[in-house]
mmCIF file with all atom_site columns, C-alpha atoms in Angstrom:
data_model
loop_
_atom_site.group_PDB
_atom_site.id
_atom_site.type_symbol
_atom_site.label_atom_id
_atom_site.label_alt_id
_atom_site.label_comp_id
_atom_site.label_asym_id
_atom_site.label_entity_id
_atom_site.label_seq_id
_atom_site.pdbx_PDB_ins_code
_atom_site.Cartn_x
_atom_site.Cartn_y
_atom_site.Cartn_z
_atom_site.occupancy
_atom_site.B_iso_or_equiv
_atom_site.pdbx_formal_charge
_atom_site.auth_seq_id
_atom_site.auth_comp_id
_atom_site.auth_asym_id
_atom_site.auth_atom_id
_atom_site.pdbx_PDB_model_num
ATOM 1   C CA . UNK A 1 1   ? 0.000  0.000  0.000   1.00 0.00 ? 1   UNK A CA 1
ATOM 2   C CA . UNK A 1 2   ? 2.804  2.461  0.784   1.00 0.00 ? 2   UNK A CA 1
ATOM 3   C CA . UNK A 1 3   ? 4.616  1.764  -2.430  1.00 0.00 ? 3   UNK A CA 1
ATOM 4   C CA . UNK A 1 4   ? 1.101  2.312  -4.405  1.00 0.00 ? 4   UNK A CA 1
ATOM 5   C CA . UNK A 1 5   ? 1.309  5.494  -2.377  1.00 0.00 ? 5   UNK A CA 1
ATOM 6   C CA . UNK A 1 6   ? 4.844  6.631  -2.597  1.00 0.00 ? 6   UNK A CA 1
ATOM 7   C CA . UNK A 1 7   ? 4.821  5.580  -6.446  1.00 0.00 ? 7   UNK A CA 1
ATOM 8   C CA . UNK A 1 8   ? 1.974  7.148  -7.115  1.00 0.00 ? 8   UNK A CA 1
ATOM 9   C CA . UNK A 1 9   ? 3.185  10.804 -5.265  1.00 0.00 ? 9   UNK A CA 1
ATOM 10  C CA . UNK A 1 10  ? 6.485  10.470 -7.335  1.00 0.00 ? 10  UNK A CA 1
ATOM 11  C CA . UNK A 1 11  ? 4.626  10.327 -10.540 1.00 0.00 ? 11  UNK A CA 1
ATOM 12  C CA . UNK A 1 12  ? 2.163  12.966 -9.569  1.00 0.00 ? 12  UNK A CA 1
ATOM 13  C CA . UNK A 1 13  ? 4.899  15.893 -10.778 1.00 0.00 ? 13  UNK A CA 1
ATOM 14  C CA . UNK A 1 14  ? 4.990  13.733 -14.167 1.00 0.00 ? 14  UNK A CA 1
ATOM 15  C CA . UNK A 1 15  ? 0.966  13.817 -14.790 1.00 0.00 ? 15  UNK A CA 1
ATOM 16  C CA . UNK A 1 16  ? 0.733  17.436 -13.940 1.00 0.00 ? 16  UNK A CA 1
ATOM 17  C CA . UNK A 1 17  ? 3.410  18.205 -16.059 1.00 0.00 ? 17  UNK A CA 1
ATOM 18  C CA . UNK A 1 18  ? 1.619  16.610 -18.820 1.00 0.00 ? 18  UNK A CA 1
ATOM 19  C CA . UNK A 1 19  ? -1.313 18.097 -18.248 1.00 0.00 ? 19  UNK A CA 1
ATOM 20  C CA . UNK A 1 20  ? 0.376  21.536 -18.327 1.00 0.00 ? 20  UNK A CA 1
ATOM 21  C CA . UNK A 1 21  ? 2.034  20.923 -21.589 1.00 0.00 ? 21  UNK A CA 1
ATOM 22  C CA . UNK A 1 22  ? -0.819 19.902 -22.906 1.00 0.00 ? 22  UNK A CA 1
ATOM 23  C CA . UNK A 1 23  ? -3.314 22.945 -21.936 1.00 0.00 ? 23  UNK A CA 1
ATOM 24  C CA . UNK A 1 24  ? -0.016 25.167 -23.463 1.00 0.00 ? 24  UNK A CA 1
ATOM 25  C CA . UNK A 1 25  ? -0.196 23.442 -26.564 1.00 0.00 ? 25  UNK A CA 1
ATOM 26  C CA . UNK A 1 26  ? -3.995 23.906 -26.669 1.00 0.00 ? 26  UNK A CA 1
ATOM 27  C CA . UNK A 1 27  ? -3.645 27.278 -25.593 1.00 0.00 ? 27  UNK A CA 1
ATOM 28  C CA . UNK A 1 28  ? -1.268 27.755 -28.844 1.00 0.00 ? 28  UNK A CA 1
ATOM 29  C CA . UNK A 1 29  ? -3.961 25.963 -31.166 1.00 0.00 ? 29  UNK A CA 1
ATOM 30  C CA . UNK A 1 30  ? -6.612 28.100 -30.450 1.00 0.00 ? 30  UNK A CA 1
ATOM 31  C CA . UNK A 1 31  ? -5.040 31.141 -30.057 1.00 0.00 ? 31  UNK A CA 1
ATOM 32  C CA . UNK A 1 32  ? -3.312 30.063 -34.345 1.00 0.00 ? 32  UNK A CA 1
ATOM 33  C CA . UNK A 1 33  ? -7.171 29.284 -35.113 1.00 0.00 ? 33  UNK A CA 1
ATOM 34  C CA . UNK A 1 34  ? -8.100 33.093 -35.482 1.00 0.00 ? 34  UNK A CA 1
ATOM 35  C CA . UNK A 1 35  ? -4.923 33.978 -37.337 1.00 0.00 ? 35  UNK A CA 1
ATOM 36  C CA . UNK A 1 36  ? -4.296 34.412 -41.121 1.00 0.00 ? 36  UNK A CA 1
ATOM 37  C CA . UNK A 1 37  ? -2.693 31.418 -41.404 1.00 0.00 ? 37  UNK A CA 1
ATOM 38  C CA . UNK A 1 38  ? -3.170 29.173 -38.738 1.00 0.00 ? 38  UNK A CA 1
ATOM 39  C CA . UNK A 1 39  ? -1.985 25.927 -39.471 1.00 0.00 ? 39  UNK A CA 1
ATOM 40  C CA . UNK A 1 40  ? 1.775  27.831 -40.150 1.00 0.00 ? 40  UNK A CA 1
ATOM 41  C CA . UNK A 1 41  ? 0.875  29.701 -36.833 1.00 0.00 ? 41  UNK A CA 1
ATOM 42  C CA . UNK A 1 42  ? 0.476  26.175 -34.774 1.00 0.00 ? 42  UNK A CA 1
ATOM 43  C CA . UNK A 1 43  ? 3.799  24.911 -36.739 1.00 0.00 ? 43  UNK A CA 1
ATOM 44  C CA . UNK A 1 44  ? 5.877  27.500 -35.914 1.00 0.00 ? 44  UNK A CA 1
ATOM 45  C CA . UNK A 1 45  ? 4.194  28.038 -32.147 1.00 0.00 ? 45  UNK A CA 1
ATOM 46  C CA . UNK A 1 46  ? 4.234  24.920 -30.844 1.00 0.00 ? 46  UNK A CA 1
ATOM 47  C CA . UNK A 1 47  ? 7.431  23.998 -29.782 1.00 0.00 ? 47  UNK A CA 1
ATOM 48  C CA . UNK A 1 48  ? 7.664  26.432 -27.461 1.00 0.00 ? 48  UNK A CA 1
ATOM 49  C CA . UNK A 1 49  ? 4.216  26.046 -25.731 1.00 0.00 ? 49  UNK A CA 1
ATOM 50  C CA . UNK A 1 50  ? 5.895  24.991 -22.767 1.00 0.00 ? 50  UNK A CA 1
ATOM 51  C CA . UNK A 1 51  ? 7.936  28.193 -22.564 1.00 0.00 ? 51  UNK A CA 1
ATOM 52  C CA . UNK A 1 52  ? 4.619  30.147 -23.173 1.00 0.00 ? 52  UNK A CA 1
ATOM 53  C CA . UNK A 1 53  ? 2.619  28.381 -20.826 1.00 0.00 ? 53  UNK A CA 1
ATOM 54  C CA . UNK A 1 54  ? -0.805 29.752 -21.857 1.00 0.00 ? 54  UNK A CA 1
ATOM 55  C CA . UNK A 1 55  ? 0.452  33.466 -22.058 1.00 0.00 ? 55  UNK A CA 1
ATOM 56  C CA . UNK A 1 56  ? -1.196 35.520 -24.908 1.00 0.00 ? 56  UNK A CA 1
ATOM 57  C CA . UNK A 1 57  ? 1.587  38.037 -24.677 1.00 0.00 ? 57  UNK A CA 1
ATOM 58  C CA . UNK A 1 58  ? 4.550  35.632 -24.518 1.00 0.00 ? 58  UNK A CA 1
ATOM 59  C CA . UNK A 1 59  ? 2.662  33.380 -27.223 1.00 0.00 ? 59  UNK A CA 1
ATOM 60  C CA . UNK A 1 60  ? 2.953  36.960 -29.164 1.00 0.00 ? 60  UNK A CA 1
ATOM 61  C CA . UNK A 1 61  ? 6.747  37.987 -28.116 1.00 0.00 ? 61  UNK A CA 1
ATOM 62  C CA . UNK A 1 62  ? 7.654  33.946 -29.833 1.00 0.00 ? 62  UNK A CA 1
ATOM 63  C CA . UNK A 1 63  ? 5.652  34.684 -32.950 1.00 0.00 ? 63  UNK A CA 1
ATOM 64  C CA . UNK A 1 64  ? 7.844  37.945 -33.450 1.00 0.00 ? 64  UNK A CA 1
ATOM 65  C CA . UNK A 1 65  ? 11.090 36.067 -32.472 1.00 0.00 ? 65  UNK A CA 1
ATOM 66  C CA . UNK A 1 66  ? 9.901  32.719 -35.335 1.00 0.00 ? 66  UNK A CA 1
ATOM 67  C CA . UNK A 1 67  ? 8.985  35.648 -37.663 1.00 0.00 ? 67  UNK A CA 1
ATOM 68  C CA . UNK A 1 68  ? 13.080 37.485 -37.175 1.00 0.00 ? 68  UNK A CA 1
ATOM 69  C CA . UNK A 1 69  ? 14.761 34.189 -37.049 1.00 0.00 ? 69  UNK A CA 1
ATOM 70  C CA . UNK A 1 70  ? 13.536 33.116 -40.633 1.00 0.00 ? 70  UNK A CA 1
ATOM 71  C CA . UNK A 1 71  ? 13.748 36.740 -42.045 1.00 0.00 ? 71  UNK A CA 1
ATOM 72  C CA . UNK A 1 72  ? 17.432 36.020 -40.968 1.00 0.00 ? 72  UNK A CA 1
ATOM 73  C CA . UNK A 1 73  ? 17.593 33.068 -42.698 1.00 0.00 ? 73  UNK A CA 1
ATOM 74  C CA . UNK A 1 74  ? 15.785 34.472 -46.010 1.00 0.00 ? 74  UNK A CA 1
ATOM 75  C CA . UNK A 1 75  ? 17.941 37.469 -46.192 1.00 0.00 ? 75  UNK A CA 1
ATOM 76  C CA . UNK A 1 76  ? 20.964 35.180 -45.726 1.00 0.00 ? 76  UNK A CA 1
ATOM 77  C CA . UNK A 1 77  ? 19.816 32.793 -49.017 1.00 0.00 ? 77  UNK A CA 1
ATOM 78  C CA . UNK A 1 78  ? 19.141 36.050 -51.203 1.00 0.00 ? 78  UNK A CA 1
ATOM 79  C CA . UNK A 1 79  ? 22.589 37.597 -50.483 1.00 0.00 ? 79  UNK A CA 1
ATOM 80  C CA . UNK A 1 80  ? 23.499 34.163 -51.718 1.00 0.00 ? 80  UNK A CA 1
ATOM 81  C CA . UNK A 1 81  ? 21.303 34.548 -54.649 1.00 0.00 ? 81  UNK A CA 1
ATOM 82  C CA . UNK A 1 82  ? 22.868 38.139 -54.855 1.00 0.00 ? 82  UNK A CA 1
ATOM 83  C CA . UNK A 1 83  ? 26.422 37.150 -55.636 1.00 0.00 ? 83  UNK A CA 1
ATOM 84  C CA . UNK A 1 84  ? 25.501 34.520 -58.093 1.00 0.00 ? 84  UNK A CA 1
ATOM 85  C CA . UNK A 1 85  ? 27.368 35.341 -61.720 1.00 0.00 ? 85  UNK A CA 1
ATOM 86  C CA . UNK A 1 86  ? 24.754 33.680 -63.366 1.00 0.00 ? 86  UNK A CA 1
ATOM 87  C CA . UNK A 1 87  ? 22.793 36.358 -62.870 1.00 0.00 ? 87  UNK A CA 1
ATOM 88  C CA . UNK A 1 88  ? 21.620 39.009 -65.330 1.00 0.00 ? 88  UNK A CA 1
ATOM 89  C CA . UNK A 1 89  ? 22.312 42.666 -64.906 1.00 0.00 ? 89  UNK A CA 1
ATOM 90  C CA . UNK A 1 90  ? 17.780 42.444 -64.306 1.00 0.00 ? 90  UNK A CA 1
ATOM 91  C CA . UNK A 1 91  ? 17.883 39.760 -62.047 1.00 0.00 ? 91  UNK A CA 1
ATOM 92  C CA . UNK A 1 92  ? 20.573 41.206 -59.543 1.00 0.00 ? 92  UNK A CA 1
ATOM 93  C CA . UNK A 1 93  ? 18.945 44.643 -59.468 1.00 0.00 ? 93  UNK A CA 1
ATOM 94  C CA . UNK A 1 94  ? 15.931 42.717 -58.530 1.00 0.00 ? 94  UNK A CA 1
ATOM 95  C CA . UNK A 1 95  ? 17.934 40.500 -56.365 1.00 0.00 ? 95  UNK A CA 1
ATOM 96  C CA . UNK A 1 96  ? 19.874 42.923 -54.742 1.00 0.00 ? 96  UNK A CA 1
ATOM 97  C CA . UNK A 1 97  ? 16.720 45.264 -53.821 1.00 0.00 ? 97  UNK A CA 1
ATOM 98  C CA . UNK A 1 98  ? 14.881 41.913 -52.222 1.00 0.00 ? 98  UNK A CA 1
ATOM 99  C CA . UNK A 1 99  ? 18.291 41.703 -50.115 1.00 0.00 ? 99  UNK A CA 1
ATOM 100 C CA . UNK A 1 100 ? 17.940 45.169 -49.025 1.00 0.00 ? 100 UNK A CA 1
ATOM 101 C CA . UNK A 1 101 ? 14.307 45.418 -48.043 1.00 0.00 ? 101 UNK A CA 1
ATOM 102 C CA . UNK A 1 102 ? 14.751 41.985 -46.317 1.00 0.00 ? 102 UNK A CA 1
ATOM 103 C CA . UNK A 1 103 ? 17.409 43.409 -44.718 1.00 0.00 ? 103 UNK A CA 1
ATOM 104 C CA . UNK A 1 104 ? 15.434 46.778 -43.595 1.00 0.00 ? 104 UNK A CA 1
ATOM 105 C CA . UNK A 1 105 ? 12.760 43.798 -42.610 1.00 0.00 ? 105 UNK A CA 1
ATOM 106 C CA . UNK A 1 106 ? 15.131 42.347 -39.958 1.00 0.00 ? 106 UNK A CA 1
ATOM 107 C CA . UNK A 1 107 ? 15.300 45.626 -38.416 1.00 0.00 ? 107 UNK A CA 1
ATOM 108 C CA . UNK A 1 108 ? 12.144 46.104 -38.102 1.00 0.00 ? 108 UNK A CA 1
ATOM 109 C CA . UNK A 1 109 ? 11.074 42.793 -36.572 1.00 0.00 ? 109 UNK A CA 1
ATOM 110 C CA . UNK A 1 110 ? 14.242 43.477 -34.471 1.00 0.00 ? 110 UNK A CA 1
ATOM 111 C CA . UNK A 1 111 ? 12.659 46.138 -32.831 1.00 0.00 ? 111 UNK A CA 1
ATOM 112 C CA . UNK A 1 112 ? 9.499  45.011 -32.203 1.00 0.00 ? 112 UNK A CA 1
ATOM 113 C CA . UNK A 1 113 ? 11.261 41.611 -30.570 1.00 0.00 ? 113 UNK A CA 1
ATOM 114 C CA . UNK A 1 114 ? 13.123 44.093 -28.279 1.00 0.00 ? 114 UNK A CA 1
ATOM 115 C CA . UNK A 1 115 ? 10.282 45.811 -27.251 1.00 0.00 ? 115 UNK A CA 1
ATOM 116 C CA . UNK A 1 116 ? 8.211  43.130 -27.422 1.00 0.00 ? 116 UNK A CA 1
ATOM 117 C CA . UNK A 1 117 ? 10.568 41.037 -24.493 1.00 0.00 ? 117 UNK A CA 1
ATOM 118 C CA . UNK A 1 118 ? 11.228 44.478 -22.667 1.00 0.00 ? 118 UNK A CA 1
ATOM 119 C CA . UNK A 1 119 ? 7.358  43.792 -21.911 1.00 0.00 ? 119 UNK A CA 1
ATOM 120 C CA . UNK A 1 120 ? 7.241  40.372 -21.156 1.00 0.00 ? 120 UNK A CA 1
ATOM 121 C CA . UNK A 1 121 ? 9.481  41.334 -18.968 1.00 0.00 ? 121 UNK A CA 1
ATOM 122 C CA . UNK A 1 122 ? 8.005  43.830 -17.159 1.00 0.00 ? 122 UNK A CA 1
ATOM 123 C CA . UNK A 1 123 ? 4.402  42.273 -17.268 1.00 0.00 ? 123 UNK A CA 1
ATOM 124 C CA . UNK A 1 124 ? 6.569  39.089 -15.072 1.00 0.00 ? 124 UNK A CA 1
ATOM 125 C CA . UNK A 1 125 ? 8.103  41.618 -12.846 1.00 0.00 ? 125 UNK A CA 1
ATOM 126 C CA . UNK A 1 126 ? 4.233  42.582 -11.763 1.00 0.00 ? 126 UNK A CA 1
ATOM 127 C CA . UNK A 1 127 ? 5.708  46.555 -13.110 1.00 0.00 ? 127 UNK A CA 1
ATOM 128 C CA . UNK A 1 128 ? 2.332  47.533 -15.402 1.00 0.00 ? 128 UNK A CA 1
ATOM 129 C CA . UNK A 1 129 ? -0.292 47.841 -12.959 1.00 0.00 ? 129 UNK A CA 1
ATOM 130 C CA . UNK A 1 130 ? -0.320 51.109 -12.266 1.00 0.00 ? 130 UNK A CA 1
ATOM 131 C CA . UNK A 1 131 ? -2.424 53.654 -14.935 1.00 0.00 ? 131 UNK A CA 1
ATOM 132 C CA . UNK A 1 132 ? 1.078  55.655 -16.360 1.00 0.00 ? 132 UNK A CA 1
ATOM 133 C CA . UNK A 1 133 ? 2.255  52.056 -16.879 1.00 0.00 ? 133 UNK A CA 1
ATOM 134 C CA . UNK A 1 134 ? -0.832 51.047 -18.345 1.00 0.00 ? 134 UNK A CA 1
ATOM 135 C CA . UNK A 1 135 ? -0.314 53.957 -21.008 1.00 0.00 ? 135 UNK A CA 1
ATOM 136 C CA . UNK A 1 136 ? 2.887  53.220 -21.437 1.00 0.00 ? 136 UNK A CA 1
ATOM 137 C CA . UNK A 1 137 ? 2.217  49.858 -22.600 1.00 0.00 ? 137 UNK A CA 1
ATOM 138 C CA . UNK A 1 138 ? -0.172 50.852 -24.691 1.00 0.00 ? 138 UNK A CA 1
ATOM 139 C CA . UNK A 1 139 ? 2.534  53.186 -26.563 1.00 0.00 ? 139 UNK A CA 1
ATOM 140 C CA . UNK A 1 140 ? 4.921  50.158 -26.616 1.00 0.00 ? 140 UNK A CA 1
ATOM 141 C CA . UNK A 1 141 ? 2.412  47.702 -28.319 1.00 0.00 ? 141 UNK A CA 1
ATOM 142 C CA . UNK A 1 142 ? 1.651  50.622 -31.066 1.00 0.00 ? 142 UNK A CA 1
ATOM 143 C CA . UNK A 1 143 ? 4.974  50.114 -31.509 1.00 0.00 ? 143 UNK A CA 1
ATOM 144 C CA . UNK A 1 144 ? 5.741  46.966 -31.985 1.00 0.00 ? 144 UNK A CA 1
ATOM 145 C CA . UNK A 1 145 ? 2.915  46.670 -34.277 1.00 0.00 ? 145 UNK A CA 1
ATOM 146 C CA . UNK A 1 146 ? 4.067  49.500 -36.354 1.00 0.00 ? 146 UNK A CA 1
ATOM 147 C CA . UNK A 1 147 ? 7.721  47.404 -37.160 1.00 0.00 ? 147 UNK A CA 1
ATOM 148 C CA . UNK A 1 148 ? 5.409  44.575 -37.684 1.00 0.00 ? 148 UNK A CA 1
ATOM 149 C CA . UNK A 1 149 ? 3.787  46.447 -40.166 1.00 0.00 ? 149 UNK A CA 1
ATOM 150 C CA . UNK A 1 150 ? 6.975  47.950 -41.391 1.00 0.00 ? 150 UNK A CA 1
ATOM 151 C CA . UNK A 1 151 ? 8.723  44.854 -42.217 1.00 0.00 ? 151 UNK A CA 1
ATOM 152 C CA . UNK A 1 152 ? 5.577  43.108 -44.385 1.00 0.00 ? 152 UNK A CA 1
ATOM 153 C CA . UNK A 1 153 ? 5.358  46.500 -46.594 1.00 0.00 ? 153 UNK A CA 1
ATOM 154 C CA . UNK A 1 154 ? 9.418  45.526 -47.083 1.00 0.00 ? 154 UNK A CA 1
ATOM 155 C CA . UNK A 1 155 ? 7.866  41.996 -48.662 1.00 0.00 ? 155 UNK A CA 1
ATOM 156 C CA . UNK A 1 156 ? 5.916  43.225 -50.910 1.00 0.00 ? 156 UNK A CA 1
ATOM 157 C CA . UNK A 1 157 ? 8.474  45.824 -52.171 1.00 0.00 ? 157 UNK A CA 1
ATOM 158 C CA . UNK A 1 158 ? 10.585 43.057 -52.837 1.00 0.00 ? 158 UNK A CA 1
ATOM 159 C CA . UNK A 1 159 ? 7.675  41.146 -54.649 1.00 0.00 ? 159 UNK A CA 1
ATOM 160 C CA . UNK A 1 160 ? 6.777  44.395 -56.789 1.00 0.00 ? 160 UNK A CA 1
ATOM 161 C CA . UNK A 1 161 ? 10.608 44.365 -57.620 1.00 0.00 ? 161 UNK A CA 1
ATOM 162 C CA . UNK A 1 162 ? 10.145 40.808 -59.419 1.00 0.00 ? 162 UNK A CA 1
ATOM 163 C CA . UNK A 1 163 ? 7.611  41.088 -61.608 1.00 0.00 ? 163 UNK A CA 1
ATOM 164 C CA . UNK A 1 164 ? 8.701  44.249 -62.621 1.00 0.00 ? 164 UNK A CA 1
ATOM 165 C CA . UNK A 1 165 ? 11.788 42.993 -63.803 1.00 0.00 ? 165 UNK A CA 1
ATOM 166 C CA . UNK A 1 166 ? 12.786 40.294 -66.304 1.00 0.00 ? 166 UNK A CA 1
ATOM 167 C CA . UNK A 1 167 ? 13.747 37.922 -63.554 1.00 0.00 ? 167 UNK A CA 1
ATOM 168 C CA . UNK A 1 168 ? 14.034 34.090 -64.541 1.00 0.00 ? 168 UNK A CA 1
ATOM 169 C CA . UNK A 1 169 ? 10.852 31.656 -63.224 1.00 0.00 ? 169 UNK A CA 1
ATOM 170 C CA . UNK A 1 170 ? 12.972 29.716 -61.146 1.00 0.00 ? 170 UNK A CA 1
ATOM 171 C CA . UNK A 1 171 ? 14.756 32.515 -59.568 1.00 0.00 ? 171 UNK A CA 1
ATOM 172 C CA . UNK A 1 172 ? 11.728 34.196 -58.969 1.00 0.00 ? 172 UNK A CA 1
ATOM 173 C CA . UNK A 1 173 ? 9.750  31.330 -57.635 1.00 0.00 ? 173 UNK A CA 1
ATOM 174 C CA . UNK A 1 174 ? 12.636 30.802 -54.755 1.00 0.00 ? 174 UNK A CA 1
ATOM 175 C CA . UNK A 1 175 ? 12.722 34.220 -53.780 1.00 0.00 ? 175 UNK A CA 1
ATOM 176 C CA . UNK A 1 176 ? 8.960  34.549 -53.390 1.00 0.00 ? 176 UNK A CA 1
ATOM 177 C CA . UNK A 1 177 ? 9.111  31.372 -51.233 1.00 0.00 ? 177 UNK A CA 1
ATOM 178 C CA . UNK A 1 178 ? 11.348 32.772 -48.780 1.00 0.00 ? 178 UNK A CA 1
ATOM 179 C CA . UNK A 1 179 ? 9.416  36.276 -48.832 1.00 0.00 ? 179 UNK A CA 1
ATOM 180 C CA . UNK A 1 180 ? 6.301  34.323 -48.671 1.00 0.00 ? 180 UNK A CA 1
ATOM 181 C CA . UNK A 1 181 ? 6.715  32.442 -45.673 1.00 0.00 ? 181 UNK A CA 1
ATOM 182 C CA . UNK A 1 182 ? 8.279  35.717 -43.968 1.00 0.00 ? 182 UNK A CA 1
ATOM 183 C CA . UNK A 1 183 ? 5.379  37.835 -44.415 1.00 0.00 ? 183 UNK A CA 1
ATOM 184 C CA . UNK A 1 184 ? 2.888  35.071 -43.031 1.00 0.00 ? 184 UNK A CA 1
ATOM 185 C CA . UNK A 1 185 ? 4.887  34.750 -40.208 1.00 0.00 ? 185 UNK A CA 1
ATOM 186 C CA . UNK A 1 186 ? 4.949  38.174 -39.516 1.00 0.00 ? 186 UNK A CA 1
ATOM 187 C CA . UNK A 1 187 ? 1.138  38.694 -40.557 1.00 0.00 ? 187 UNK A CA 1
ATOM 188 C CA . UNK A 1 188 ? 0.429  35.975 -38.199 1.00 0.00 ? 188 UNK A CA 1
ATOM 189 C CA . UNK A 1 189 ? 2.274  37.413 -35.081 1.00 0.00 ? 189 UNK A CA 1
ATOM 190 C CA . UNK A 1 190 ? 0.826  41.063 -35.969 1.00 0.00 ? 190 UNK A CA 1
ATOM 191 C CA . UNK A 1 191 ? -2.474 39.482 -35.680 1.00 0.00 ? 191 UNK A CA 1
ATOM 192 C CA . UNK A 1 192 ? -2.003 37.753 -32.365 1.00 0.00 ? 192 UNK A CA 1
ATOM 193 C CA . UNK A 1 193 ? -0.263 41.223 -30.911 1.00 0.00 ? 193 UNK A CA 1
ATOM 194 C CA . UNK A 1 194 ? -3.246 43.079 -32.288 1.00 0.00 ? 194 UNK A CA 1
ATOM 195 C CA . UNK A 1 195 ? -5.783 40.605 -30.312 1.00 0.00 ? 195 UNK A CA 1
ATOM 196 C CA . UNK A 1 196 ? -3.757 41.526 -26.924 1.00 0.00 ? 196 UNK A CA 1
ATOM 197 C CA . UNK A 1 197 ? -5.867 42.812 -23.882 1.00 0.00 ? 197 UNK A CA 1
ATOM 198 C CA . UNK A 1 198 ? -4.382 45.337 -21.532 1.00 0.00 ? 198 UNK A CA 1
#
């Protein structure tokens, strides 16, 4: 009876850890569900449920921080496209202006990650109850939705930049992949920063 009892107390931590994880990873689902694209939303989220733990405002803080870390990893393959000498005097202008709005794209999602933590942060540190704080928060999520909104105009300059040049299918169609799946990342965090309460 007292091993029943003692195995059963040692595996309580287990079972309520599962349970946690599991409500966070609902928690992610359903906050995706309402988003633009919400089966990229749940993709990109849910690994880090755990770490958000049913927060709406860390939930929106990873979003931004999925959103940077691919524009980092988009503006890194069109630099590569960039110094390609197979390219055509058209196709690196085009190429070169995607690599520079991507690149003005990383800055702003840089900033609204910064500002975005610098919240998180404070909202954990129990600093934003009082009504100037309340304000002030209210100035830092314009904010951070204003890079948001920043960085997808920076997409679609780069998209406008293809088909207005003579830029090979190919080419184009890998560039608009990476820019793609940017933008919906960022569209999708803008929208869960935009459903925020405060």
């Amino acid at each position: 009876m007292e091993a029943r009892l003692l195995s059963t107390f040692l595996l309580l931590p287990i079972l309520l850890g599962a349970a946690a994880a599991a409500a966070s990873t609902d928690f992610v689902k359903k906050s995706c569900s309402t988003t633009t694209y919400p089966s990229l939303c749940y993709s990109s989220l849910s690994p880090y449920a755990g770490a958000i733990n049913s927060d709406p405002w860390k939930l929106g803080s990873y979003a931004l921080k999925v959103s940077l870390s691919y524009a980092n990893k988009a503006t890194a393959a069109i630099t590569g496209q960039s110094k390609s000498t197979s390219l055509t005097k058209a196709e690196k202008a085009a190429v070169e202006q995607c690599e520079e709005t991507m690149a003005d794209s990383v800055d702003h999602l840089k900033q609204s990650v910064q500002v975005m933590s610098a919240i998180v942060q404070a909202r954990s540190s129990g600093s934003s109850s009082t009504a100037s704080a309340t304000s002030n928060l209210e100035f830092q999520v314009s904010n951070v939705k204003t890079y948001a909104s920043a960085a997808i105009t920076d997409y679609s300059t780069c998209l406008d930049g293809l088909e207005e040049m003579k830029v090979r299918a190919g080419l184009k169609m890998q560039i608009v992949k990476w820019e793609t799946a940017v933008e919906r990342l960022t569209s999708n965090a803008l929208s869960l920063v935009n459903k925020l309460n405060y």
